[in-house]
Amino acid sequence: MKPHLIATFPDPKQAEEAFHQLKHWVKQEDISFIHKPEEEKSPTEDASADSIGDGVTWGSAIGGVVGLTVGMSTLLVPGIGPIMAAGPIYAALAGVTTGGILGGLLDLGINRYTAEKIEEHLQSGNIVITVEVPNESLHYQIAEILKNNGAIDIHDELVKP
């Protein structure tokens, strides 16, 4: 079991900034992302009521996440629908999606409370980042990066390799 910090971000730009800062402290392959892609508007929906500012803001945020998630894969999770995932957590979840993400997280050794919170956050459209803590001396620094970039929920967990 390896120590991990699991953080939830409501804003894709904040998650992206946290990712870039974390790369100075941990290897990129020790960072995982999980999120539910934005639902696209159908061609028949009227977007004329949307302001240009909203479009630019959302376009920037989504563009940042799309750039950040190049190489991410989509999983179809019962009860949640499609999610995108990258990193070592993706590899572990890829084979268990038929049982749902909750079961996959529990199989990784994540406690039920945290796994249920992660599932709730994903259903709400938030981004979940997991970071393997390479040694105890970096734990505080990693937690501060997550917190300072807007993480709304941070959990310490031991995750199976």
mmCIF file of C-alpha atoms in Angstrom, residues 32-38 65-66 68-77 80-87 90 93 101 122 126-128:
data_model
loop_
_atom_site.group_PDB
_atom_site.id
_atom_site.type_symbol
_atom_site.label_atom_id
_atom_site.label_comp_id
_atom_site.label_asym_id
_atom_site.label_seq_id
_atom_site.Cartn_x
_atom_site.Cartn_y
_atom_site.Cartn_z
ATOM 1 C CA SER A 32 -3.969 10.498 -11.742
ATOM 2 C CA PHE A 33 -7.051 12.358 -12.950
ATOM 3 C CA ILE A 34 -10.626 11.234 -12.995
ATOM 4 C CA HIS A 35 -13.513 13.375 -14.213
ATOM 5 C CA LYS A 36 -16.839 13.250 -15.976
ATOM 6 C CA PRO A 37 -16.693 15.036 -19.338
ATOM 7 C CA GLU A 38 -19.002 17.988 -19.911
ATOM 8 C CA VAL A 65 -8.573 20.326 -19.349
ATOM 9 C CA VAL A 66 -8.586 18.903 -22.867
ATOM 10 C CA LEU A 68 -4.205 18.418 -19.800
ATOM 11 C CA THR A 69 -6.029 15.190 -20.494
ATOM 12 C CA VAL A 70 -4.418 14.270 -23.779
ATOM 13 C CA GLY A 71 -3.843 10.580 -23.488
ATOM 14 C CA MET A 72 -6.705 10.119 -21.059
ATOM 15 C CA SER A 73 -9.067 7.288 -21.734
ATOM 16 C CA THR A 74 -12.816 7.154 -21.365
ATOM 17 C CA LEU A 75 -14.483 4.557 -19.173
ATOM 18 C CA LEU A 76 -18.202 3.860 -19.069
ATOM 19 C CA VAL A 77 -19.197 3.562 -15.413
ATOM 20 C CA ILE A 80 -22.161 7.779 -13.572
ATOM 21 C CA GLY A 81 -21.827 7.351 -17.320
ATOM 22 C CA PRO A 82 -18.630 8.171 -19.154
ATOM 23 C CA ILE A 83 -15.640 9.319 -17.125
ATOM 24 C CA MET A 84 -12.169 10.227 -18.277
ATOM 25 C CA ALA A 85 -9.177 8.928 -16.408
ATOM 26 C CA ALA A 86 -5.398 9.002 -16.689
ATOM 27 C CA GLY A 87 -2.512 7.757 -14.606
ATOM 28 C CA TYR A 90 -6.968 4.566 -14.552
ATOM 29 C CA LEU A 93 -10.180 1.132 -12.657
ATOM 30 C CA ILE A 101 -16.384 3.112 -9.715
ATOM 31 C CA LEU A 122 -17.556 12.753 -10.072
ATOM 32 C CA ASN A 126 -15.823 17.767 -10.292
ATOM 33 C CA ILE A 127 -12.280 16.675 -11.106
ATOM 34 C CA VAL A 128 -10.553 14.212 -8.783
#
